[in-house]
Amino acid sequence: MAILLIAEHDNAALKSATLSTVTAATQIGGDIDLLIVGSGCSAVADSAASVPGIRKVLVADHAAYDHEIAENVAALIKEIAGEYSHILSPATTNGKNFMPRVAALLDVGQISEIISVESADTFQRPIYAGNAVATVQSLDDVKVITVRGTSFDPAATEGGSASVETLEQVSDTGLSRLVSEELAQSDRPELTTAKVIVAGGRGMGDKAHFEMLDTLADKLGAAVGATRAAVDAGFVANDYQIGQTGKVVAPELYIGVGLSGAIQHLAGMKDSKVIVAINKDEDAPIFQVADYGLVADLFDAVPELEKSL
Amino acid sequence: MKVLVTVKRVIDYNVKVRVKPDNTDVDLKNVKMAVNPFCEIAVEEAVRLKEAGKATEVVVVSMGAQNAQEQLRTALAMGADRAILVQSDEVLESLTVAKVLAKIVEEEQPGLVIMGKQSIDTDNNQTGQMLAALTGMSQGTFISGLEVSDNEAQVVREIDGGLQTLAVKLPAVLTVDLRLNEPRYASLPNIMKAKKKPLETKTPADYGVTVKAHTRLLKVEPPAERQAGIKVASVAELVEKLKNEAKVI
């Protein structure tokens, strides 16, 4: 058995979601080859080679793979899929974009966002916004799988000595091209790996008031997240969204402010270790999952909390 | 340009699903069903393209049991022109759905296929990408913005780090995210009119597609329940608990 794992990276290093996927691959068992695909991504190879448990690092560095254009990346993966029994990728927006394309090119299904490995062909995954957990057995020869990063501990980054191989073939379909990218700039920790998260909902009122959470987050060294309602209302950008269709987070401490706790939002944060809810509506569903609930006007409570830290 | 759009009949997004006591699946008996919210956004976008004179016809497709007709009628009431129901009482996995859609694409030759990025029941997020692969089309996934010109579409995609704009060649498969538009409510006259719009019923076999299982569902369980904790009376008490009891700050 051999596993091909498609890395999520930023052209400098592997993202934490990749290391979590390595852990999932280790639980499946077999040789693990790590594919680094992108444009200007060769620098990732060295650090990737030192991840324990990797047999080979494959590097496909070409302009055709810039920003991991799905059509080209999927075509490349299909080319090299060969003898692999499993193809894994983190369930990031990149993985979610190209992996189903890979599955269809190989005429197999895809098992999306697994949260546990039961055996080499059986996995658990959340369905219905996490209100049910399905145990699913793959009947395909090749198992194409995306992995939820927060459900697996990240693998170590030192101690391994994989070989590095450069892939020469280029798959350029010419179907799509990048026009522009607007990436959020922030000195705060990344939402999906942050130890502490402060998240706000519609109750924040408006964009200016939402910024109150920034100050609190900075005091706590936290990332800032939001509900769909807050993003839709334009308080913050889409990359803040936590929930069924946004980001899934599992920090040590999650502080939800002015958010009711719709099931779609809970789907993205209920695995947090400690949940704090601040809301003036004592019947808000968020209190049903909160370890510590404070029924209070957030505009009094948040400044007070910030001062007492 | 013809636009093909898909709708899936799913549990209403306000309903919290329950797992059957024998853990074989979730219980959908007597549960309110609706158009998958992402599909609704897809239909809205297709209808807007027609209203803007960019699309000539909007064809809506659904697959599943006979009662999925209700969701097709909703799409017709929103402004789609005609509907195709591919009827089957079997479990249709994403790849099978994509294979049938690929055949419909071959017949209908749409310039754009617009789909929801995921359905809120299985949460798979894969059928659109699979259809794009099977037809060799370009794909624009998780889009929150769309501009269509002669031979390409510019799409704004919601990605982990922010927003990305791609130019995809037509024909293309697009999967929509939440912020692309706000779907309209169908008016009563339009609901009445929709009843007269053509709705064709087919089967996967009509398209030469065999329904194949790629997975076996072994078990469905409720997630580990979180116990509600305590209410604190003040910010001071909260800080004290976080420091000394939970030890997280």
XYZ file of C-alpha atoms in Angstrom:
558
model
C 0.000 0.000 0.000
C 1.259 3.479 -0.816
C -0.289 6.840 -0.151
C 0.080 9.993 -2.205
C -0.448 13.061 -0.072
C -0.936 16.455 -1.705
C 0.611 19.151 0.480
C -0.961 22.477 1.388
C 1.866 25.007 1.508
C 2.633 28.675 1.062
C 5.693 28.254 -1.185
C 7.913 28.500 1.907
C 6.732 25.807 4.285
C 4.084 23.158 4.776
C 0.856 24.336 6.351
C -0.234 22.737 9.578
C -3.182 21.084 7.774
C -0.634 19.064 5.771
C 0.991 17.783 8.955
C -2.413 16.714 10.276
C -3.015 14.883 7.009
C 0.342 13.112 7.433
C -0.968 11.819 10.778
C -4.131 10.529 9.087
C -1.984 8.854 6.411
C 0.181 7.224 9.075
C -2.954 5.804 10.683
C -4.004 4.318 7.319
C -0.539 2.768 7.004
C 1.856 2.224 4.095
C 4.522 4.302 2.367
C 3.720 7.986 2.161
C 4.852 10.184 -0.728
C 4.282 13.903 -0.418
C 3.518 15.938 -3.545
C 4.386 19.613 -3.487
C 2.761 21.312 -6.432
C 2.795 24.997 -7.250
C 4.852 27.720 -8.849
C 8.022 28.712 -6.995
C 7.380 26.009 -4.418
C 10.703 24.117 -4.535
C 11.831 25.681 -1.267
C 9.167 23.674 0.566
C 10.870 20.407 -0.366
C 13.705 20.590 2.183
C 11.498 21.106 5.206
C 9.009 18.553 3.873
C 11.781 15.959 3.597
C 12.438 16.170 7.318
C 8.871 15.218 8.281
C 9.169 11.718 9.783
C 7.306 8.957 7.946
C 7.621 10.400 4.440
C 9.277 8.101 1.882
C 9.615 10.528 -0.990
C 8.930 14.188 -1.634
C 7.756 14.866 -5.184
C 8.091 18.416 -6.462
C 6.099 19.783 -9.408
C 7.178 23.394 -9.707
C 5.850 25.112 -12.825
C 3.935 28.221 -13.834
C 1.047 25.962 -14.911
C 0.493 25.109 -11.255
C 0.558 28.687 -10.025
C -2.085 29.113 -7.312
C -2.840 25.433 -7.718
C -5.229 25.868 -10.639
C -7.528 22.853 -10.223
C -7.675 21.700 -13.843
C -3.874 21.478 -14.114
C -3.190 20.101 -10.652
C -5.852 17.401 -11.084
C -4.408 16.418 -14.463
C -0.935 16.088 -12.909
C -2.186 13.993 -9.986
C -4.020 11.710 -12.380
C -0.761 11.242 -14.319
C 1.202 10.165 -11.272
C -1.636 8.344 -9.443
C -0.285 5.023 -10.797
C 0.011 2.438 -8.080
C -1.142 4.496 -5.107
C -3.932 2.952 -3.053
C -4.840 6.247 -1.370
C -4.687 9.880 -2.424
C -5.059 12.318 0.451
C -5.229 16.069 0.768
C -6.169 18.445 3.569
C -9.765 19.683 3.263
C -8.644 23.235 2.564
C -10.237 25.279 -0.213
C -7.401 24.075 -2.478
C -7.975 20.407 -1.660
C -11.734 20.776 -1.939
C -11.231 22.363 -5.350
C -8.981 19.828 -7.092
C -9.555 16.531 -5.254
C -13.075 15.727 -6.550
C -11.716 16.466 -10.026
C -8.962 13.916 -9.394
C -11.514 11.354 -8.163
C -13.694 11.720 -11.265
C -10.663 11.496 -13.580
C -9.822 8.193 -11.850
C -13.485 7.070 -11.985
C -13.725 6.706 -8.208
C -15.691 8.416 -5.457
C -14.297 10.850 -2.925
C -14.658 10.622 0.822
C -14.784 14.221 2.028
C -13.452 15.676 5.277
C -12.737 12.577 7.301
C -12.438 13.050 11.046
C -11.143 9.583 11.921
C -9.470 6.572 10.333
C -11.156 3.299 11.345
C -9.152 1.091 8.964
C -7.442 1.406 5.585
C -10.822 1.581 3.844
C -13.200 2.829 6.542
C -13.469 6.376 7.802
C -15.717 8.640 9.825
C -17.002 11.934 8.505
C -19.543 14.480 9.697
C -22.785 14.913 7.756
C -25.742 17.279 8.212
C -23.586 20.105 9.589
C -22.011 17.744 12.095
C -25.352 16.687 13.572
C -24.532 13.116 12.597
C -21.320 11.192 12.101
C -21.211 8.623 9.300
C -18.893 5.624 9.220
C -18.184 5.030 5.553
C -16.366 2.208 3.820
C -14.790 2.886 0.452
C -15.426 0.261 -2.220
C -13.017 1.788 -4.730
C -9.533 0.515 -5.589
C -8.133 3.989 -5.157
C -9.387 5.940 -2.186
C -9.521 9.675 -2.730
C -9.898 11.414 0.612
C -9.839 14.915 2.068
C -8.902 15.269 5.724
C -10.228 17.713 8.320
C -7.101 19.208 9.864
C -8.499 19.904 13.319
C -9.358 16.230 13.813
C -5.763 14.962 13.630
C -2.730 16.136 15.594
C -0.023 17.608 13.380
C 2.902 15.266 12.634
C 6.409 16.163 13.824
C 8.528 18.275 11.493
C 12.012 17.001 12.368
C 13.725 13.647 12.241
C 12.772 12.310 8.825
C 15.010 12.036 5.775
C 12.873 11.540 2.682
C 14.378 11.634 -0.784
C 13.366 14.525 -3.049
C 12.383 13.949 -6.656
C 11.539 16.613 -9.214
C 8.674 15.856 -11.582
C 9.404 16.987 -15.115
C 6.028 16.426 -16.754
C 3.755 19.446 -17.054
C -0.007 19.257 -17.336
C -1.297 22.527 -18.689
C -4.932 22.415 -19.768
C -5.104 26.144 -20.494
C -8.667 26.194 -19.128
C -8.323 28.764 -16.342
C -5.981 31.556 -15.391
C -5.495 33.684 -12.331
C -6.616 37.294 -12.657
C -5.936 38.531 -9.135
C -5.874 37.558 -5.527
C -6.844 39.571 -2.480
C -5.387 37.927 0.571
C -6.109 39.052 4.085
C -3.122 40.607 5.824
C -2.995 40.046 9.527
C -0.439 39.756 12.295
C -2.814 37.605 14.282
C -2.583 33.816 14.304
C -4.303 31.889 11.535
C -7.888 30.984 12.367
C -7.619 27.245 11.784
C -4.537 26.806 13.979
C -5.064 29.498 16.635
C -5.066 28.427 20.287
C -7.544 31.152 21.189
C -10.336 32.548 19.022
C -12.627 35.482 19.618
C -15.636 35.315 17.302
C -18.449 37.766 16.758
C -21.943 37.571 15.321
C -24.661 39.880 14.153
C -25.001 41.182 17.715
C -21.811 43.203 17.192
C -24.075 45.684 15.408
C -21.779 47.067 12.744
C -18.275 47.039 11.322
C -16.940 49.685 13.711
C -18.208 47.860 16.778
C -16.881 44.545 15.511
C -13.391 46.030 15.731
C -13.835 45.947 19.487
C -13.060 42.238 19.195
C -9.698 42.990 17.573
C -8.493 44.698 20.734
C -9.683 41.805 22.882
C -8.063 39.304 20.511
C -4.745 41.140 20.608
C -4.751 41.009 24.414
C -5.280 37.240 24.239
C -2.991 36.563 21.271
C -6.126 35.269 19.582
C -7.443 34.996 16.047
C -10.713 36.688 15.158
C -13.576 34.752 13.609
C -17.174 35.465 12.697
C -20.517 33.918 11.925
C -22.021 33.868 8.469
C -24.445 36.616 9.535
C -21.566 38.922 10.483
C -19.777 38.255 7.190
C -22.968 38.709 5.151
C -23.584 42.009 6.952
C -20.150 43.172 5.828
C -18.622 43.486 9.313
C -15.632 41.376 8.228
C -14.278 39.543 5.168
C -15.261 36.016 4.104
C -12.057 34.429 5.396
C -13.291 35.062 8.966
C -16.269 32.741 8.596
C -16.500 29.746 10.920
C -19.116 27.072 10.297
C -20.518 24.291 8.150
C -19.403 25.936 4.951
C -16.649 28.151 6.302
C -13.670 27.195 8.423
C -13.666 24.490 11.045
C -11.793 25.414 14.199
C -10.944 23.661 17.452
C -8.975 26.063 19.667
C -8.193 25.689 23.372
C -10.430 28.659 24.066
C -13.264 29.980 21.935
C -15.052 33.155 22.989
C -18.301 33.751 21.116
C -19.636 37.270 21.399
C -23.048 38.461 20.241
C -23.735 35.297 18.324
C -26.729 33.052 18.855
C -25.148 29.719 17.928
C -27.012 28.599 14.787
C -26.388 24.905 13.996
C -24.400 25.910 10.934
C -22.021 27.924 13.125
C -21.796 25.268 15.843
C -20.723 22.809 13.128
C -17.512 24.780 12.794
C -16.542 25.311 16.432
C -18.115 22.801 18.788
C -14.897 20.784 19.071
C -13.256 23.739 20.826
C -11.875 22.753 24.233
C -13.390 25.562 26.266
C -16.286 27.614 24.943
C -17.272 30.970 26.403
C -20.454 32.721 25.298
C -21.334 36.332 25.893
C -24.845 37.217 24.822
C -27.669 39.273 26.279
C -30.278 36.717 25.204
C -30.180 34.023 27.846
C -32.065 31.619 25.560
C -29.461 31.770 22.789
C -28.553 28.206 21.734
C -24.835 28.985 22.120
C -25.334 28.671 25.902
C -26.234 24.994 25.426
C -22.689 24.224 24.312
C -20.823 26.874 26.309
C -18.690 25.899 29.301
C -19.027 29.405 30.647
C -21.949 31.595 29.722
C -22.266 35.254 30.586
C -25.670 36.820 30.028
C -24.748 40.445 29.554
C -24.697 43.328 27.132
C -21.573 42.707 25.100
C -20.870 46.432 24.830
C -20.337 46.490 28.600
C -18.842 43.025 28.999
C -16.212 43.060 26.238
C -14.439 46.281 27.337
C -14.562 45.083 30.929
C -13.131 41.700 29.971
C -10.381 43.359 27.981
C -9.421 45.556 30.934
C -9.299 42.658 33.342
C -6.860 40.622 31.254
C -26.185 30.792 -24.252
C -28.055 28.113 -22.390
C -27.515 27.753 -18.652
C -27.932 24.444 -16.885
C -28.600 24.644 -13.180
C -29.054 21.887 -10.610
C -31.215 21.618 -7.487
C -31.171 19.027 -4.740
C -34.007 18.185 -2.380
C -32.605 18.258 1.148
C -33.705 18.702 4.736
C -34.746 22.303 5.476
C -31.726 24.164 6.854
C -33.622 25.154 10.007
C -34.343 21.567 10.991
C -31.942 19.700 13.239
C -31.685 16.176 11.919
C -32.004 13.132 14.190
C -30.208 9.842 13.891
C -32.392 6.706 13.689
C -32.293 4.597 16.849
C -30.827 1.639 14.910
C -27.934 3.848 13.663
C -28.512 2.971 10.011
C -29.043 6.540 8.849
C -30.667 9.821 9.781
C -34.442 9.943 10.113
C -36.064 12.001 7.369
C -39.625 10.804 7.965
C -42.040 13.736 8.297
C -39.177 16.204 8.150
C -39.583 19.464 6.244
C -37.681 19.310 2.947
C -36.550 22.198 0.761
C -34.237 23.244 -2.042
C -30.623 23.016 -0.877
C -29.748 26.668 -0.010
C -26.685 26.690 -2.274
C -28.770 25.383 -5.192
C -31.244 28.203 -4.623
C -28.407 30.686 -5.070
C -27.383 28.857 -8.255
C -30.906 29.129 -9.671
C -31.075 32.811 -8.764
C -27.794 33.479 -10.577
C -28.961 31.636 -13.687
C -32.238 33.572 -13.740
C -30.354 36.857 -13.307
C -28.161 35.963 -16.294
C -31.311 35.473 -18.330
C -32.805 38.744 -17.121
C -29.564 40.502 -18.061
C -29.825 39.085 -21.575
C -26.739 36.912 -21.172
C -28.577 33.601 -21.033
C -31.254 32.526 -23.472
C -32.691 29.599 -21.551
C -32.391 28.222 -18.008
C -32.771 24.457 -17.700
C -33.003 23.042 -14.191
C -32.137 19.457 -13.305
C -32.735 17.433 -10.171
C -32.071 13.802 -9.326
C -33.714 11.564 -6.790
C -37.169 10.430 -5.799
C -40.327 11.591 -7.538
C -41.042 14.228 -4.905
C -37.972 16.178 -6.009
C -40.492 17.599 -8.502
C -41.474 20.017 -5.739
C -37.992 21.522 -5.730
C -37.950 21.692 -9.523
C -41.265 23.573 -9.406
C -39.715 26.010 -6.945
C -36.862 26.627 -9.387
C -39.351 27.081 -12.237
C -41.291 29.561 -10.103
C -38.066 31.497 -9.529
C -37.694 31.835 -13.290
C -36.139 28.699 -14.789
C -37.697 27.769 -18.150
C -37.938 23.993 -18.042
C -37.016 21.117 -15.819
C -35.610 17.610 -16.006
C -36.094 15.130 -13.184
C -33.804 12.126 -13.295
C -35.813 9.816 -11.133
C -34.323 7.056 -9.027
C -35.089 5.614 -5.620
C -31.541 4.354 -5.229
C -28.804 6.222 -3.404
C -27.190 8.414 -6.021
C -23.610 9.184 -5.060
C -21.862 12.289 -6.371
C -19.965 10.496 -9.141
C -23.161 8.905 -10.478
C -24.925 12.274 -10.419
C -21.952 13.825 -12.226
C -22.060 11.079 -14.871
C -25.744 11.665 -15.580
C -25.159 15.420 -15.658
C -22.311 14.903 -18.125
C -24.765 13.178 -20.468
C -27.280 15.990 -20.053
C -24.503 18.484 -20.821
C -23.737 16.545 -23.985
C -27.396 16.776 -25.052
C -28.102 20.319 -23.982
C -24.736 21.951 -24.734
C -24.985 24.685 -22.089
C -22.450 27.505 -21.964
C -22.513 27.404 -18.181
C -23.469 24.866 -15.579
C -24.212 26.514 -12.225
C -24.451 24.359 -9.107
C -24.406 24.756 -5.343
C -20.944 24.187 -3.875
C -22.284 21.565 -1.496
C -25.514 20.128 -0.243
C -26.277 20.588 3.424
C -27.138 16.919 3.935
C -24.072 14.970 2.843
C -21.741 18.016 2.970
C -19.570 16.449 0.264
C -18.682 19.461 -1.893
C -17.687 17.444 -4.960
C -20.338 16.976 -7.677
C -19.527 20.170 -9.608
C -15.816 19.461 -9.686
C -16.537 15.882 -10.809
C -18.809 17.067 -13.619
C -16.099 19.471 -14.783
C -13.598 16.601 -14.857
C -15.892 14.253 -16.785
C -16.719 16.855 -19.424
C -13.229 18.356 -19.594
C -14.700 21.734 -18.707
C -13.039 24.451 -16.670
C -14.244 24.941 -13.121
C -14.865 27.942 -10.903
C -15.697 26.774 -7.408
C -17.038 28.524 -4.271
C -17.817 31.691 -6.211
C -19.159 34.916 -4.747
C -18.914 36.984 -7.916
C -19.550 36.319 -11.608
C -19.090 38.258 -14.826
C -19.759 36.531 -18.095
C -18.275 37.690 -21.398
C -18.188 36.034 -24.830
C -15.896 33.126 -24.276
C -14.944 33.298 -20.657
C -16.308 33.981 -17.202
C -14.563 35.916 -14.482
C -15.329 34.438 -11.109
C -14.478 35.644 -7.626
C -13.753 32.643 -5.412
C -13.916 32.521 -1.635
C -10.696 30.809 -0.561
C -9.116 30.185 2.846
C -6.892 33.252 2.669
C -9.397 35.684 1.171
C -10.638 36.171 -2.386
C -9.300 34.955 -5.717
C -10.392 36.024 -9.177
C -10.066 33.513 -12.013
C -10.879 33.702 -15.693
C -12.371 30.379 -16.757
C -12.981 29.383 -20.359
C -16.545 28.659 -21.414
C -18.212 26.248 -21.243
C -17.559 26.023 -17.526
C -18.927 24.494 -14.357
C -19.415 26.991 -11.542
C -20.225 26.142 -7.935
C -21.663 28.930 -5.857
C -20.962 30.119 -2.350
C -23.336 31.911 0.002
C -22.574 35.492 -0.865
C -23.087 35.384 -4.636
C -26.638 36.725 -4.387
C -29.776 36.696 -2.305
C -32.340 34.379 -3.878
C -35.764 35.845 -4.550
C -39.021 34.517 -3.180
C -41.259 33.218 -5.919
C -44.433 35.299 -6.266
C -47.823 33.603 -6.257
C -48.479 34.287 -9.974
C -45.062 32.822 -10.784
C -45.787 29.757 -8.674
C -48.997 29.269 -10.674
C -47.165 29.804 -13.967
C -44.497 27.306 -12.944
C -47.077 24.545 -12.808
C -47.499 24.846 -16.559
C -43.792 24.887 -17.426
C -42.401 21.682 -18.984
C -41.007 19.059 -16.621
C -39.536 15.977 -18.201
C -38.956 12.784 -16.205
C -36.053 10.498 -17.064
C -34.036 7.766 -15.377
C -30.268 7.251 -15.091
C -30.692 4.323 -17.496
C -32.132 6.690 -20.131
C -28.723 8.340 -20.113
C -26.899 5.024 -20.173
C -25.597 5.466 -16.633
C -25.551 2.523 -14.233
C -26.033 3.460 -10.601
C -22.900 2.257 -8.836
C -21.994 2.375 -5.152
C -18.496 3.638 -4.413
C -19.049 3.607 -0.675
C -20.972 1.605 1.892
C -22.614 3.433 4.767
C -21.828 1.273 7.797
C -23.208 3.362 10.599
C -24.628 6.783 11.436
C -24.304 8.055 14.989
C -25.120 11.249 16.799
C -22.013 13.319 17.544
C -20.582 13.401 21.046
C -22.889 15.751 22.912
C -21.371 18.721 24.674
C -22.761 19.317 28.105
C -23.852 22.854 28.825
C -21.577 24.353 31.449
C -22.389 27.047 33.924
C -23.556 30.629 33.789
C -21.242 33.126 35.397
C -22.629 36.251 36.998
C -19.948 38.728 36.048
C -16.885 39.372 33.929
C -14.769 39.055 37.065
C -16.130 35.575 37.726
C -15.562 34.609 34.090
C -11.924 35.674 34.216
C -11.451 33.849 37.511
C -12.896 30.615 36.055
C -10.839 30.846 32.876
C -7.672 31.372 34.916
C -8.141 28.945 37.768
C -10.621 26.316 36.630
C -10.174 25.973 32.870
C -6.592 27.290 32.986
C -6.775 28.606 29.440
C -5.633 32.184 30.007
